[in-house]
Short mmCIF file of C-alpha atoms and ligand atoms in Angstrom, two decimals:
data_model
loop_
_atom_site.label_atom_id
_atom_site.label_comp_id
_atom_site.label_asym_id
_atom_site.label_seq_id
_atom_site.Cartn_x
_atom_site.Cartn_y
_atom_site.Cartn_z
CA MET A 1 146.14 125.70 106.70
CA GLY A 2 142.89 127.40 107.13
CA ARG A 3 141.58 129.45 110.56
CA GLY A 4 140.81 127.43 113.61
CA ARG A 5 137.34 127.66 115.48
CA LEU A 6 135.76 129.46 118.25
CA PHE A 7 133.57 127.01 120.72
CA ILE A 8 132.54 128.75 123.42
CA LEU A 9 131.98 126.88 126.84
CA SER A 10 129.14 128.53 129.55
CA GLY A 11 127.57 127.27 132.51
CA PRO A 12 126.58 127.17 136.31
CA SER A 13 129.78 128.31 138.94
CA GLY A 14 130.97 124.76 139.33
CA VAL A 15 129.29 122.30 137.02
CA GLY A 16 132.72 120.91 136.33
CA LYS A 17 133.39 123.77 133.30
CA GLY A 18 137.12 123.70 134.61
CA THR A 19 137.61 120.52 134.90
CA LEU A 20 136.26 119.89 131.89
CA ARG A 21 138.34 122.56 129.42
CA GLU A 22 141.69 120.79 131.62
CA ARG A 23 140.92 117.52 130.24
CA ALA A 24 139.56 118.94 126.51
CA LEU A 25 143.31 121.21 126.03
CA ASP A 26 144.83 117.53 127.07
CA ASP A 27 143.16 115.25 124.85
CA ILE A 28 142.45 117.67 121.67
CA GLU A 29 146.25 118.61 119.62
CA GLY A 30 145.23 122.23 118.51
CA LEU A 31 142.55 123.54 120.82
CA VAL A 32 144.29 125.95 123.09
CA TYR A 33 142.65 127.87 125.56
CA SER A 34 142.42 132.02 125.77
CA ILE A 35 142.99 132.79 129.00
CA SER A 36 140.00 135.66 130.52
CA CYS A 37 140.89 139.09 132.18
CA THR A 38 139.62 139.79 136.24
CA THR A 39 139.60 141.72 138.36
CA ARG A 40 138.98 139.31 141.01
CA ARG A 41 140.92 138.76 143.42
CA SER A 42 142.85 134.98 142.87
CA ARG A 43 142.87 131.66 144.33
CA PRO A 44 145.04 129.88 146.78
CA GLY A 45 147.02 128.21 143.94
CA GLU A 46 146.72 130.57 141.23
CA ARG A 47 148.88 132.19 138.85
CA ASP A 48 148.93 135.49 136.83
CA GLY A 49 148.55 134.78 133.26
CA VAL A 50 147.81 130.95 133.76
CA GLU A 51 144.15 130.27 135.37
CA TYR A 52 143.11 134.01 134.79
CA ARG A 53 145.24 137.80 134.25
CA PHE A 54 144.42 139.69 137.30
CA ILE A 55 144.41 142.90 136.56
CA SER A 56 143.12 146.46 138.61
CA ARG A 57 139.24 147.23 137.77
CA PRO A 58 141.08 150.78 136.58
CA ASP A 59 143.44 148.98 133.24
CA PHE A 60 139.99 146.74 132.81
CA GLU A 61 138.35 149.70 131.83
CA GLU A 62 140.89 151.58 130.32
CA ARG A 63 140.82 147.44 128.22
CA VAL A 64 137.53 148.35 127.80
CA LYS A 65 136.84 152.18 126.28
CA GLN A 66 140.27 151.31 123.97
CA GLY A 67 137.74 148.39 122.60
CA ARG A 68 140.20 145.32 123.12
CA PHE A 69 137.46 143.11 124.17
CA LEU A 70 135.70 140.93 122.26
CA GLU A 71 132.79 140.20 125.51
CA TYR A 72 133.37 141.19 129.41
CA ALA A 73 130.90 141.35 132.00
CA HIS A 74 129.80 141.45 135.69
CA VAL A 75 129.72 138.11 136.90
CA HIS A 76 129.15 137.21 140.79
CA ASP A 77 131.35 140.46 141.13
CA ALA A 78 134.25 141.02 139.37
CA PHE A 79 134.22 141.49 135.50
CA TYR A 80 136.28 139.25 133.17
CA GLY A 81 136.65 139.60 129.46
CA THR A 82 138.45 137.86 126.88
CA LEU A 83 141.59 139.98 124.52
CA LYS A 84 140.09 140.12 120.91
CA GLU A 85 143.80 140.51 119.86
CA ASP A 86 144.65 136.84 122.59
CA VAL A 87 140.88 135.15 120.15
CA GLU A 88 142.47 136.43 116.39
CA ARG A 89 145.77 135.91 116.82
CA GLU A 90 145.16 131.91 118.03
CA LEU A 91 142.56 131.14 114.86
CA ASP A 92 144.70 133.29 112.33
CA ALA A 93 146.92 130.50 113.69
CA GLY A 94 144.62 127.53 112.14
CA HIS A 95 144.25 126.97 115.89
CA ASP A 96 140.93 126.22 117.69
CA VAL A 97 140.06 128.20 120.54
CA LEU A 98 137.79 127.63 123.90
CA LEU A 99 136.32 129.82 126.37
CA GLU A 100 134.87 129.90 129.37
CA ILE A 101 133.01 132.45 129.68
CA ASP A 102 129.44 133.46 131.55
CA VAL A 103 126.52 133.01 129.68
CA GLN A 104 125.83 136.94 129.55
CA GLY A 105 129.82 136.85 128.00
CA ALA A 106 128.87 134.22 125.94
CA LEU A 107 125.69 135.96 124.02
CA GLN A 108 128.46 138.67 122.85
CA VAL A 109 130.02 136.50 120.74
CA ARG A 110 127.58 134.46 119.26
CA GLN A 111 126.65 138.09 118.06
CA ARG A 112 129.86 139.13 116.67
CA MET A 113 130.51 136.04 116.33
CA PRO A 114 128.41 134.03 114.53
CA ASP A 115 130.34 130.98 113.67
CA ALA A 116 130.80 130.33 117.09
CA VAL A 117 130.00 127.20 118.60
CA SER A 118 128.51 127.35 121.71
CA ILE A 119 128.50 124.57 124.61
CA PHE A 120 126.12 124.96 127.70
CA VAL A 121 127.68 123.02 130.45
CA ALA A 122 124.71 121.91 133.02
CA PRO A 123 124.74 119.92 136.08
CA PRO A 124 122.19 116.44 136.69
CA SER A 125 120.28 118.49 138.93
CA LEU A 126 121.25 121.74 141.17
CA GLU A 127 121.69 119.73 144.50
CA GLU A 128 124.95 118.15 143.07
CA LEU A 129 125.38 121.08 141.12
CA GLU A 130 125.40 123.35 144.91
CA ARG A 131 127.60 120.18 146.11
CA ARG A 132 130.29 121.07 143.95
CA LEU A 133 130.22 123.91 145.05
CA ARG A 134 130.94 122.78 148.65
CA ASN A 135 133.45 120.42 147.78
CA ARG A 136 135.26 122.56 146.28
CA GLY A 137 134.71 124.53 148.93
CA THR A 138 136.76 127.97 147.20
CA GLU A 139 133.94 130.22 148.79
CA GLY A 140 131.57 130.63 151.38
CA GLY A 141 128.96 132.64 152.94
CA GLU A 142 127.78 134.97 150.41
CA GLU A 143 129.56 134.23 148.14
CA LEU A 144 128.38 130.53 147.40
CA ARG A 145 125.32 132.00 148.02
CA LEU A 146 124.54 134.40 144.71
CA ARG A 147 126.66 131.60 142.68
CA LEU A 148 123.82 129.48 142.93
CA LYS A 149 121.41 132.46 142.29
CA ASN A 150 122.67 132.64 139.18
CA ALA A 151 122.98 129.09 138.17
CA ALA A 152 119.59 129.10 138.55
CA GLU A 153 119.05 131.57 136.08
CA GLU A 154 121.98 131.11 134.27
CA LEU A 155 120.59 127.18 133.97
CA GLN A 156 117.42 128.54 132.29
CA ARG A 157 119.52 129.98 129.20
CA ALA A 158 120.93 126.57 127.99
CA GLY A 159 118.41 126.41 125.32
CA GLU A 160 119.63 129.23 123.57
CA TYR A 161 123.39 126.61 123.44
CA ASP A 162 124.05 124.47 119.79
CA HIS A 163 125.38 121.94 122.70
CA VAL A 164 123.66 120.82 126.05
CA VAL A 165 125.72 118.62 127.99
CA VAL A 166 125.17 117.31 131.07
CA ASN A 167 128.21 117.07 133.30
CA ASP A 168 127.01 113.89 135.58
CA ASN A 169 129.73 111.44 134.70
CA LEU A 170 132.89 112.93 134.09
CA ASP A 171 134.33 110.74 131.64
CA GLU A 172 131.14 110.93 129.38
CA ALA A 173 131.07 114.33 129.63
CA SER A 174 134.56 114.82 128.18
CA LEU A 175 133.81 111.96 125.54
CA THR A 176 130.63 114.07 124.87
CA LEU A 177 132.53 117.00 124.71
CA ARG A 178 136.15 115.58 122.93
CA LYS A 179 132.81 114.36 120.06
CA ILE A 180 131.57 117.85 120.14
CA ILE A 181 134.29 120.06 118.98
CA LEU A 182 136.34 116.78 116.82
CA ASP A 183 132.84 116.12 114.69
CA TYR A 184 133.22 120.50 113.48
CA ARG A 185 136.84 119.43 112.74
CA LEU A 186 135.84 116.72 110.44
CA GLU A 187 132.27 118.61 108.71
CA HIS A 188 135.38 121.50 107.81
CA GLU A 189 137.22 118.59 106.20
CA VAL A 190 134.34 117.14 104.97
CA GLY A 191 132.41 120.08 103.77
P1 ADP B 1 133.39 125.07 137.51
O1 ADP B 1 135.00 125.81 136.44
O2 ADP B 1 132.47 125.02 136.56
O3 ADP B 1 132.77 125.95 138.19
P2 ADP B 1 134.93 122.80 138.62
O4 ADP B 1 135.20 122.65 137.10
O5 ADP B 1 135.44 123.94 139.42
O6 ADP B 1 133.61 124.37 138.81
O7 ADP B 1 134.80 121.93 139.31
C1 ADP B 1 133.74 122.21 140.65
C2 ADP B 1 133.51 121.20 141.46
O8 ADP B 1 133.29 120.28 141.25
C3 ADP B 1 135.51 121.50 141.58
O9 ADP B 1 135.40 120.88 142.90
C4 ADP B 1 135.55 119.80 140.23
O10 ADP B 1 136.17 118.67 140.91
C5 ADP B 1 134.32 118.62 140.35
N1 ADP B 1 132.93 117.90 139.83
C6 ADP B 1 133.54 118.40 138.08
N2 ADP B 1 132.85 116.94 137.33
C7 ADP B 1 132.46 117.13 137.90
C8 ADP B 1 131.87 115.34 138.67
N3 ADP B 1 131.84 115.17 137.21
N4 ADP B 1 130.93 115.19 138.84
C9 ADP B 1 131.42 114.62 140.11
N5 ADP B 1 132.83 116.37 140.89
C10 ADP B 1 132.53 117.05 140.15
P1 5GP B 2 135.30 132.13 138.84
O1 5GP B 2 135.69 133.47 139.42
O2 5GP B 2 134.71 130.73 138.62
O3 5GP B 2 136.84 131.86 137.65
O4 5GP B 2 134.02 132.04 137.42
C1 5GP B 2 133.13 133.27 137.71
C2 5GP B 2 132.33 132.71 136.29
O5 5GP B 2 133.22 133.66 134.95
C3 5GP B 2 131.72 131.37 135.32
O6 5GP B 2 130.81 131.54 135.27
C4 5GP B 2 133.49 131.74 134.28
O7 5GP B 2 133.12 131.01 132.42
C5 5GP B 2 132.86 133.23 133.62
N1 5GP B 2 133.74 133.87 133.43
C6 5GP B 2 135.29 133.46 132.82
N2 5GP B 2 135.99 133.99 131.94
C7 5GP B 2 135.14 134.91 131.96
C8 5GP B 2 135.50 136.09 130.19
O8 5GP B 2 136.50 136.38 129.76
N3 5GP B 2 134.04 136.67 130.24
C9 5GP B 2 133.09 136.61 131.18
N4 5GP B 2 132.10 136.81 130.08
N5 5GP B 2 133.00 135.82 131.38
C10 5GP B 2 134.50 134.98 132.08
#
């Protein structure tokens, strides 16, 4: 079996990356998710080692020093990073790996692994993005404002990605994402 391929999913907070990612993992056999490390606090319902590995700031810094991150970034108000060893293990096992990371991390991965396929998830509009974030209800006040401010900047970066998926209708966006991933597999089999 050949090595797997790395897919990067990026886009502003609240655009639906987590929702699309879950669907992709349910729908596509052989696709695995790389669980990131973060220094942010867990939200109600989040489990350590499932949504994220929740680690302390000193632990995070130690891993940075040891060079264990494929990429890491300070996003909103916490650190987030992808462990190299997790990604390499899955790619070596022949699995395709999905990362859900911010635009700074995506840039680092594209530089280090030029074969990675980058996908930007865009909202139909900033108004709709704000509506989704408010409805999700996981952040309020300053945190919500920070995410919306960052979103406007992140949207400027969509053109740097290999693919842009507009998450307007969820079913359509899921299908588009699925097709992007499966088309790369087909290309690999043919080529
Ligand atoms: P992200 O992971 O990008 O921060 P989420 O997946 O948590 O975003 O989605 C943010 C909110 O928007 C959630 O409440 C989710 O159910 C909702 N949502 C996701 N996709 C759509 C869509 N296409 N239309 C309407 N609401 C959506
Ligand atoms: P949240 O706190 O809402 O789960 O995620 C906030 C942001 O951090 C999202 O844009 C998400 O994609 C990003 N993120 C999650 N994990 C990583 C990671 O490992 N690296 C980077 N660079 N960003 C991440």
